[in-house]
Short mmCIF file of C-alpha atoms in Angstrom, two decimals:
data_model
loop_
_atom_site.label_atom_id
_atom_site.label_comp_id
_atom_site.label_asym_id
_atom_site.label_seq_id
_atom_site.Cartn_x
_atom_site.Cartn_y
_atom_site.Cartn_z
CA MET X 308 -89.10 18.91 106.63
CA GLU X 309 -89.45 15.16 107.27
CA GLU X 310 -92.50 15.04 105.06
CA LYS X 311 -90.72 16.77 102.18
CA VAL X 312 -87.74 14.44 102.39
CA ALA X 313 -90.18 11.54 102.21
CA ILE X 314 -91.88 13.00 99.13
CA ILE X 315 -88.55 13.46 97.35
CA GLU X 316 -87.47 9.95 98.29
CA ALA X 317 -90.70 8.59 96.84
CA LEU X 318 -90.32 10.64 93.67
CA ILE X 319 -86.80 9.37 93.06
CA PHE X 320 -87.92 5.83 93.75
CA ALA X 321 -90.80 6.04 91.29
CA SER X 322 -88.94 7.89 88.56
CA GLU X 323 -87.68 5.81 85.68
CA THR X 324 -84.82 8.12 84.81
CA PRO X 325 -82.55 10.06 87.14
CA LEU X 326 -84.74 12.69 88.73
CA THR X 327 -83.54 16.26 88.34
CA VAL X 328 -83.97 19.02 90.86
CA GLU X 329 -85.81 20.99 88.16
CA ARG X 330 -88.35 18.21 87.84
CA VAL X 331 -88.88 18.16 91.59
CA MET X 332 -89.46 21.91 91.47
CA GLU X 333 -92.21 21.40 88.89
CA ILE X 334 -93.86 18.83 91.10
CA MET X 335 -93.44 20.70 94.35
CA PRO X 336 -93.93 24.34 93.34
CA ASP X 337 -93.96 25.54 96.93
CA ALA X 338 -90.42 24.44 97.60
CA GLU X 339 -87.49 26.59 96.60
CA LYS X 340 -84.60 25.23 94.62
CA LYS X 341 -82.18 25.79 97.47
CA GLU X 342 -84.44 23.88 99.83
CA ILE X 343 -84.83 20.95 97.44
CA VAL X 344 -81.09 20.72 96.89
CA SER X 345 -80.48 20.57 100.62
CA LEU X 346 -83.28 18.05 101.14
CA VAL X 347 -81.81 15.78 98.46
CA GLY X 348 -78.43 16.20 100.10
CA GLU X 349 -80.00 15.17 103.40
CA LEU X 350 -81.48 12.10 101.75
CA VAL X 351 -78.14 11.12 100.19
CA ARG X 352 -76.56 11.39 103.63
CA GLN X 353 -79.25 9.25 105.17
CA TYR X 354 -78.59 6.48 102.69
CA GLU X 355 -74.85 6.75 103.19
CA GLN X 356 -75.22 6.51 106.94
CA ARG X 357 -77.50 3.56 106.69
CA GLY X 358 -74.84 1.70 104.68
CA GLY X 359 -77.42 -0.64 103.17
CA GLY X 360 -77.60 -2.26 99.78
CA ILE X 361 -78.93 0.81 98.04
CA CYS X 362 -77.18 4.06 97.22
CA LEU X 363 -78.60 7.34 96.13
CA ARG X 364 -76.34 8.86 93.59
CA GLU X 365 -76.23 11.85 91.29
CA VAL X 366 -76.11 10.55 87.73
CA ALA X 367 -76.51 12.44 84.47
CA GLY X 368 -77.70 15.56 86.24
CA GLY X 369 -80.37 13.82 88.31
CA PHE X 370 -80.71 11.52 91.28
CA GLN X 371 -81.21 7.79 91.13
CA PHE X 372 -81.20 4.82 93.45
CA HIS X 373 -78.99 1.95 92.56
CA THR X 374 -77.53 -1.10 94.19
CA ARG X 375 -74.12 -0.90 95.80
CA ALA X 376 -71.36 -1.89 93.37
CA GLU X 377 -69.82 -4.43 95.78
CA LEU X 378 -73.06 -6.37 95.72
CA ALA X 379 -72.93 -6.88 91.94
CA PRO X 380 -72.05 -10.62 92.14
CA TRP X 381 -75.30 -11.23 94.00
CA ILE X 382 -77.40 -9.23 91.58
CA ARG X 383 -75.80 -10.99 88.65
CA LYS X 384 -76.99 -14.26 90.09
CA LEU X 385 -80.48 -12.83 90.00
CA LYS X 386 -80.20 -11.69 86.39
CA ALA X 387 -80.06 -14.13 83.52
CA VAL X 388 -78.43 -11.99 80.89
CA ARG X 389 -74.77 -11.37 80.79
CA PRO X 390 -74.24 -7.65 80.66
CA ALA X 391 -74.03 -6.46 77.08
CA MET X 392 -70.46 -5.29 77.10
CA LEU X 393 -68.92 -2.99 74.59
CA SER X 394 -66.11 -4.33 72.45
CA PRO X 395 -62.67 -2.81 72.99
CA ALA X 396 -63.01 -1.03 69.64
CA ALA X 397 -66.31 0.48 70.71
CA LEU X 398 -64.92 1.50 74.10
CA GLU X 399 -61.90 3.17 72.55
CA THR X 400 -64.09 5.05 70.10
CA LEU X 401 -66.37 6.07 72.92
CA ALA X 402 -63.42 7.27 75.00
CA VAL X 403 -62.18 9.44 72.14
CA VAL X 404 -65.65 10.93 71.64
CA ALA X 405 -66.14 11.48 75.36
CA TYR X 406 -62.85 13.29 75.89
CA ARG X 407 -62.57 15.17 72.64
CA GLN X 408 -66.16 16.10 71.94
CA PRO X 409 -67.53 17.73 69.96
CA LEU X 410 -65.55 16.23 67.13
CA VAL X 411 -65.82 14.85 63.61
CA LYS X 412 -65.28 11.27 62.55
CA THR X 413 -61.97 11.89 60.76
CA GLU X 414 -60.50 13.02 64.08
CA ILE X 415 -61.54 9.75 65.72
CA ASP X 416 -60.15 7.82 62.73
CA ARG X 417 -56.85 9.63 63.10
CA ILE X 418 -56.48 8.92 66.82
CA ARG X 419 -57.45 5.26 66.57
CA GLY X 420 -55.61 4.70 63.30
CA VAL X 421 -58.57 2.89 61.77
CA ASP X 422 -61.83 3.68 60.10
CA VAL X 423 -64.27 3.88 63.00
CA SER X 424 -67.50 3.84 60.96
CA GLY X 425 -68.64 0.49 62.33
CA ALA X 426 -67.86 1.24 65.96
CA LEU X 427 -69.44 4.67 65.69
CA LYS X 428 -72.59 3.24 64.17
CA GLY X 429 -72.86 0.77 67.03
CA LEU X 430 -72.47 3.55 69.58
CA LEU X 431 -75.11 5.63 67.84
CA GLU X 432 -77.47 2.64 67.88
CA LYS X 433 -76.81 2.07 71.57
CA LYS X 434 -77.54 5.76 72.06
CA LEU X 435 -74.24 6.36 73.81
CA VAL X 436 -73.17 8.80 71.09
CA ARG X 437 -75.27 11.27 69.19
CA ILE X 438 -74.99 13.68 66.32
CA VAL X 439 -74.50 17.13 67.73
CA GLY X 440 -74.43 19.08 64.50
CA ARG X 441 -72.45 19.70 61.39
CA LYS X 442 -69.15 21.44 61.11
CA ASP X 443 -69.15 24.54 58.96
CA VAL X 444 -66.41 23.47 56.60
CA PRO X 445 -66.62 22.07 53.07
CA GLY X 446 -68.47 18.76 53.10
CA LYS X 447 -70.25 19.75 56.32
CA PRO X 448 -68.98 16.76 58.30
CA ILE X 449 -71.11 15.49 61.16
CA ILE X 450 -70.05 16.41 64.68
CA TYR X 451 -70.45 13.80 67.40
CA GLY X 452 -70.82 13.95 71.14
CA THR X 453 -71.90 11.70 73.99
CA THR X 454 -75.45 11.37 75.25
CA ARG X 455 -77.24 11.50 78.56
CA LYS X 456 -77.44 7.75 78.44
CA PHE X 457 -73.66 7.63 78.29
CA LEU X 458 -73.58 9.45 81.64
CA GLU X 459 -76.17 7.08 83.06
CA VAL X 460 -74.43 3.92 81.91
CA PHE X 461 -70.99 5.06 83.04
CA ASN X 462 -72.27 6.49 86.28
CA LEU X 463 -71.18 10.05 85.74
CA ARG X 464 -72.72 13.17 87.22
CA ASP X 465 -71.60 15.13 84.18
CA LEU X 466 -68.71 15.17 81.74
CA SER X 467 -66.45 17.01 84.17
CA GLU X 468 -66.50 13.89 86.31
CA LEU X 469 -64.59 11.94 83.66
CA PRO X 470 -61.18 10.99 85.03
CA THR X 471 -58.50 13.29 83.69
CA LEU X 472 -56.51 12.00 80.78
CA ARG X 473 -52.86 11.26 81.20
CA GLU X 474 -50.90 14.16 79.81
CA LEU X 475 -49.67 13.64 76.28
CA LYS X 476 -45.94 14.22 76.23
CA VAL X 477 -44.74 16.24 73.32
CA LEU X 478 -41.59 14.68 72.00
CA HIS X 479 -39.78 17.45 70.24
CA GLU X 480 -39.98 20.68 72.01
CA MET T 99 -63.06 -21.70 47.81
CA ASN T 100 -62.30 -18.30 49.17
CA TYR T 101 -63.78 -16.86 52.24
CA GLU T 102 -63.16 -13.35 53.26
CA ILE T 103 -63.74 -12.41 56.78
CA LYS T 104 -63.65 -8.87 57.94
CA LEU T 105 -62.65 -8.59 61.53
CA ASP T 106 -63.91 -5.68 63.43
CA ILE T 107 -62.66 -7.11 66.69
CA PHE T 108 -59.25 -6.26 65.38
CA GLU T 109 -58.48 -2.95 66.91
CA GLY T 110 -56.24 -1.57 64.25
CA PRO T 111 -52.62 -1.20 63.24
CA LEU T 112 -51.68 1.03 66.16
CA ASP T 113 -53.00 -1.59 68.52
CA LEU T 114 -50.97 -4.28 66.79
CA LEU T 115 -47.88 -2.09 67.05
CA LEU T 116 -48.45 -1.45 70.75
CA TYR T 117 -48.97 -5.17 71.23
CA LEU T 118 -45.59 -5.88 69.62
CA ILE T 119 -43.91 -3.16 71.67
CA ARG T 120 -45.33 -4.61 74.87
CA LYS T 121 -44.51 -8.15 73.88
CA ASN T 122 -40.87 -7.29 73.21
CA GLU T 123 -40.68 -5.04 76.25
CA ILE T 124 -39.47 -2.17 74.16
CA ASP T 125 -39.11 1.44 75.20
CA ILE T 126 -41.70 3.28 73.19
CA TYR T 127 -39.39 6.31 72.86
CA ASN T 128 -36.70 4.21 71.31
CA ILE T 129 -38.33 1.67 69.05
CA PRO T 130 -35.97 -0.64 67.21
CA ILE T 131 -37.65 -0.05 63.90
CA ALA T 132 -36.02 -2.95 62.05
CA LEU T 133 -37.18 -5.52 64.60
CA ILE T 134 -40.66 -4.10 64.93
CA THR T 135 -41.12 -3.73 61.19
CA GLU T 136 -40.12 -7.34 60.70
CA GLN T 137 -42.56 -8.59 63.33
CA TYR T 138 -45.31 -6.31 62.13
CA LEU T 139 -44.94 -7.60 58.58
CA ALA T 140 -44.84 -11.18 59.85
CA HIS T 141 -48.16 -10.59 61.57
CA LEU T 142 -49.66 -9.13 58.41
CA GLU T 143 -48.39 -12.13 56.50
CA MET T 144 -50.10 -14.45 58.93
CA ILE T 145 -53.35 -12.54 58.78
CA HIS T 146 -53.10 -12.60 55.03
CA SER T 147 -52.42 -16.32 54.92
CA LEU T 148 -55.61 -16.85 56.90
CA ASN T 149 -57.31 -15.04 54.07
CA LEU T 150 -58.64 -12.45 56.41
CA ASP T 151 -59.42 -9.21 54.75
CA LEU T 152 -56.73 -6.79 55.75
CA ALA T 153 -57.96 -3.31 56.31
CA GLY T 154 -56.03 -0.78 54.27
CA GLU T 155 -54.83 0.98 57.40
CA TYR T 156 -52.58 -1.95 58.22
CA LEU T 157 -50.81 -1.57 54.92
CA VAL T 158 -50.49 2.17 55.37
CA LEU T 159 -48.73 1.65 58.67
CA ALA T 160 -46.58 -1.09 57.15
CA SER T 161 -45.36 1.33 54.51
CA THR T 162 -44.82 4.01 57.13
CA LEU T 163 -42.65 1.57 59.10
CA VAL T 164 -40.63 0.62 56.05
CA HIS T 165 -40.24 4.27 55.17
CA ILE T 166 -38.97 5.12 58.66
CA LYS T 167 -36.64 2.17 58.56
CA SER T 168 -35.10 3.31 55.29
CA LYS T 169 -34.80 6.88 56.55
CA MET T 170 -32.93 5.69 59.59
CA LEU T 171 -30.45 3.83 57.45
CA LEU T 172 -29.49 7.00 55.61
CA PRO T 173 -26.57 8.94 57.02
CA PRO T 174 -27.53 12.34 58.41
CA ALA T 175 -27.62 15.04 55.78
CA GLU T 176 -24.56 17.21 55.23
CA GLY T 177 -24.13 20.22 57.46
CA GLU T 178 -26.07 18.82 60.36
CA ASP T 179 -24.04 18.44 63.48
CA GLU T 180 -24.68 16.01 66.29
CA GLU T 181 -26.53 18.43 68.51
CA GLU T 182 -29.31 19.35 66.17
CA GLU T 183 -29.60 16.29 64.07
CA GLY T 184 -32.72 16.21 62.00
CA GLU T 185 -35.94 15.14 63.61
CA ASP T 186 -36.08 11.49 64.56
CA PRO T 187 -37.99 9.86 61.71
CA ARG T 188 -39.88 7.88 64.35
CA ALA T 189 -41.15 10.96 66.17
CA GLU T 190 -44.47 11.32 64.41
CA LEU T 191 -45.32 7.67 64.77
CA VAL T 192 -44.34 7.64 68.43
CA GLN T 193 -46.50 10.69 69.02
CA GLN T 194 -49.42 8.92 67.41
CA LEU T 195 -48.79 5.78 69.43
CA LEU T 196 -48.65 7.74 72.66
CA GLU T 197 -51.88 9.51 71.89
CA TYR T 198 -53.56 6.25 70.98
CA GLN T 199 -52.26 4.66 74.16
CA ILE T 200 -53.78 7.43 76.26
CA PHE T 201 -57.19 6.76 74.78
CA LYS T 202 -56.76 3.05 75.09
CA GLU T 203 -56.13 3.62 78.79
CA ALA T 204 -59.04 6.02 78.96
CA ALA T 205 -61.22 3.28 77.46
CA LEU T 206 -60.09 0.89 80.19
CA GLY T 207 -60.78 3.60 82.73
CA LEU T 208 -64.31 3.89 81.43
CA GLU T 209 -64.74 0.16 81.62
CA ASP T 210 -63.57 0.14 85.23
CA ARG T 211 -66.31 2.48 86.33
CA PRO T 212 -69.31 1.02 88.13
CA LEU T 213 -71.35 0.36 85.03
CA LEU T 214 -75.10 0.31 84.94
CA GLU T 215 -76.46 -3.21 84.47
CA ARG T 216 -73.07 -4.70 85.19
CA ASP T 217 -72.00 -3.38 88.60
CA VAL T 218 -74.86 -1.26 89.72
CA PHE T 219 -78.49 -1.91 89.05
CA THR T 220 -81.51 0.27 89.16
CA ARG T 221 -84.89 -0.89 90.20
CA GLY T 222 -86.67 -3.52 88.11
CA ALA T 223 -84.23 -3.79 85.23
CA PRO T 224 -85.10 -6.70 82.94
CA GLY T 225 -83.70 -10.18 82.77
CA GLU T 226 -84.04 -12.27 85.90
CA ALA T 227 -82.65 -15.77 85.98
CA GLU T 228 -83.84 -18.87 87.73
CA SER T 229 -80.28 -19.71 88.53
CA ALA T 230 -76.93 -19.35 86.92
CA ALA T 231 -73.80 -21.44 87.12
CA GLU T 232 -70.70 -20.25 88.92
CA GLU T 233 -68.04 -18.84 86.73
CA GLU T 234 -64.30 -18.79 86.93
CA ALA T 235 -62.80 -15.36 86.87
CA MET T 236 -62.10 -15.16 83.20
CA ILE T 237 -60.99 -12.49 80.85
CA GLU T 238 -62.42 -12.13 77.42
CA VAL T 239 -59.83 -12.82 74.77
CA GLY T 240 -59.30 -10.86 71.61
CA ILE T 241 -58.01 -11.65 68.22
CA PHE T 242 -54.30 -11.59 69.06
CA GLU T 243 -54.57 -14.26 71.72
CA LEU T 244 -56.55 -16.40 69.31
CA VAL T 245 -54.02 -15.97 66.55
CA GLU T 246 -51.20 -16.84 68.97
CA ALA T 247 -53.06 -19.92 70.13
CA PHE T 248 -53.73 -20.88 66.54
CA ARG T 249 -50.05 -20.60 65.76
CA ARG T 250 -49.14 -22.77 68.73
CA ILE T 251 -51.52 -25.46 67.64
CA ILE T 252 -50.30 -25.40 64.06
CA ALA T 253 -46.72 -25.55 65.33
CA GLY T 254 -47.64 -28.48 67.55
CA LEU T 255 -48.63 -30.64 64.61
CA ASP T 256 -45.62 -32.89 64.66
CA HIS T 257 -46.46 -35.44 62.05
CA PRO T 258 -46.12 -34.43 58.43
CA GLU T 259 -49.19 -33.16 56.82
CA GLN T 260 -50.96 -35.81 54.86
CA LEU T 261 -52.04 -34.86 51.45
CA ALA T 262 -55.29 -36.69 51.57
CA ILE T 263 -57.63 -36.48 48.68
CA ASP T 264 -60.48 -34.79 50.28
CA ALA T 265 -63.56 -36.60 49.17
CA GLN T 266 -65.59 -35.04 51.84
CA LYS T 267 -65.93 -31.40 51.05
CA LEU T 268 -65.90 -29.19 54.03
CA SER T 269 -67.42 -25.79 53.98
CA LEU T 270 -67.11 -22.98 56.43
CA ALA T 271 -70.86 -23.02 56.94
CA ASP T 272 -70.73 -26.72 57.88
CA ARG T 273 -67.99 -26.12 60.36
CA ILE T 274 -69.87 -23.17 61.87
CA ASN T 275 -72.93 -25.36 62.27
CA GLU T 276 -70.90 -28.15 63.82
CA ILE T 277 -69.39 -25.78 66.35
CA MET T 278 -72.76 -24.25 67.18
CA ASP T 279 -74.32 -27.70 67.60
CA ARG T 280 -71.54 -28.75 69.84
CA LEU T 281 -71.75 -25.61 71.93
CA SER T 282 -75.47 -25.82 72.35
CA GLU T 283 -75.05 -29.40 73.53
CA GLU T 284 -72.01 -29.05 75.73
CA LYS T 285 -72.43 -25.38 76.67
CA GLN T 286 -68.72 -24.79 76.37
CA THR T 287 -65.65 -26.11 74.68
CA THR T 288 -62.04 -25.09 74.37
CA PHE T 289 -60.19 -23.66 71.46
CA ALA T 290 -57.60 -26.42 71.60
CA GLU T 291 -60.27 -29.11 71.64
CA LEU T 292 -61.90 -27.79 68.52
CA LEU T 293 -58.66 -27.32 66.65
CA GLY T 294 -56.89 -30.35 68.00
CA GLU T 295 -59.41 -32.86 66.80
CA THR T 296 -57.73 -33.20 63.51
CA ALA T 297 -54.38 -33.01 61.84
CA ASP T 298 -55.86 -31.86 58.60
CA ARG T 299 -54.60 -28.39 58.00
CA ARG T 300 -57.58 -27.34 55.95
CA ARG T 301 -59.94 -28.43 58.66
CA ILE T 302 -57.96 -26.56 61.26
CA VAL T 303 -58.01 -23.40 59.21
CA TYR T 304 -61.75 -23.73 58.64
CA THR T 305 -62.28 -24.28 62.31
CA PHE T 306 -60.30 -21.19 63.11
CA LEU T 307 -62.19 -19.15 60.54
CA ALA T 308 -65.48 -20.48 61.86
CA ILE T 309 -64.56 -19.39 65.38
CA LEU T 310 -63.57 -15.93 64.18
CA GLU T 311 -66.75 -15.59 62.17
CA LEU T 312 -68.87 -16.64 65.13
CA MET T 313 -67.06 -14.17 67.35
CA LYS T 314 -67.57 -11.45 64.84
CA LEU T 315 -71.28 -12.22 64.69
CA ARG T 316 -71.14 -12.23 68.49
CA MET T 317 -72.71 -15.65 68.60
CA ILE T 318 -69.93 -17.01 70.73
CA ARG T 319 -67.54 -15.46 73.17
CA ALA T 320 -64.04 -16.50 74.09
CA PHE T 321 -62.58 -16.35 77.57
CA GLN T 322 -59.25 -17.22 79.08
CA VAL T 323 -58.36 -17.74 82.72
CA GLY T 324 -54.91 -16.21 82.42
CA PRO T 325 -52.06 -15.86 79.96
CA PHE T 326 -51.59 -19.19 78.18
CA GLY T 327 -54.64 -20.60 79.93
CA ALA T 328 -57.03 -22.65 77.88
CA ILE T 329 -59.25 -20.49 75.72
CA ARG T 330 -62.83 -21.42 76.38
CA LEU T 331 -65.66 -20.72 74.03
CA PHE T 332 -69.22 -20.09 75.08
CA LEU T 333 -72.44 -19.34 73.31
CA SER T 334 -73.22 -15.75 73.98
CA VAL T 335 -76.54 -15.22 75.57
CA GLU T 336 -78.18 -12.29 73.93
CA GLU T 337 -81.26 -10.67 75.24
#
């Protein structure tokens, strides 16, 4: 038990991307999925209890260590670069894609009231948004959706973890 | 000389409309169309006078506003009684505004999350500094704050404009270079400092355009400590 927890801890530490349970299963074929899930859970608890500078969190379907958010000012002192922030236009476009995906560009244009080509291109380049397919209507417009990296950057386990949108009131019933 | 600058930091006509609604503390369900239309058009005028390229969407919304305004001036059609008066001509626009507002909030919600490389860090991410200076808690300013500040400075020019014969030709590129030189020397400067140096309207406009262009190219960033605080400009440090 102890040994297995240690192996999983080491795997997560050494992995460059969030480590999925499936990947652990490939590496440790003797362990059952249920066992791995509970071992990871045990590890998460251990880190929580310790209350140190590092958290173990489920992000984008896998597990990853990161620094505690309250410690950000200290880490920023360590890092030279200012975080590359998204412009408000890019964030709005991203929000529309995230909540309404899969969707076509004209739908984003309509909601934001502007042509979002530029913002969308930037998001595609940053790999926060990707082309999911093409809609089967005349013109075959491209359908967009968010990426795994979007989940990683915004610290989301999966899309269901997105905060719920405020209800849109319908004016004329 | 004509310079056209396309501003993608401008977030669109709906954003401008919401800005006006907030500024006037108006109930979004009961927009005084005449007032808002007037202010909206005044803003477009100003943008136009700065020779900024107005995206077509702004004009579409302007015509929608004017259309709604004229509709509201018409008496209700015959045969309609008070109870079921025709649909409020503003309804569709309000619906659109509300939907946009929800996503604008959602965008802020996203930004508030613990973001990777901003709030939380994984092991061995790039970019370590030797040391960095302390910063004031500042908010990044957008185009509207800049335009407001620009208007205040122009309004603050008390002496009459001198019609000097401009022997020394100024170009936008020169002004951009001057600002960049200054920023790389002094690390930061304020909006008012740059604009206030001179009473020459043309120079002020060029300075403003240069700042907008640099922001668009993301070579500089603008921050403000609070409403009406000095707008400070910094070189942006790109990886």
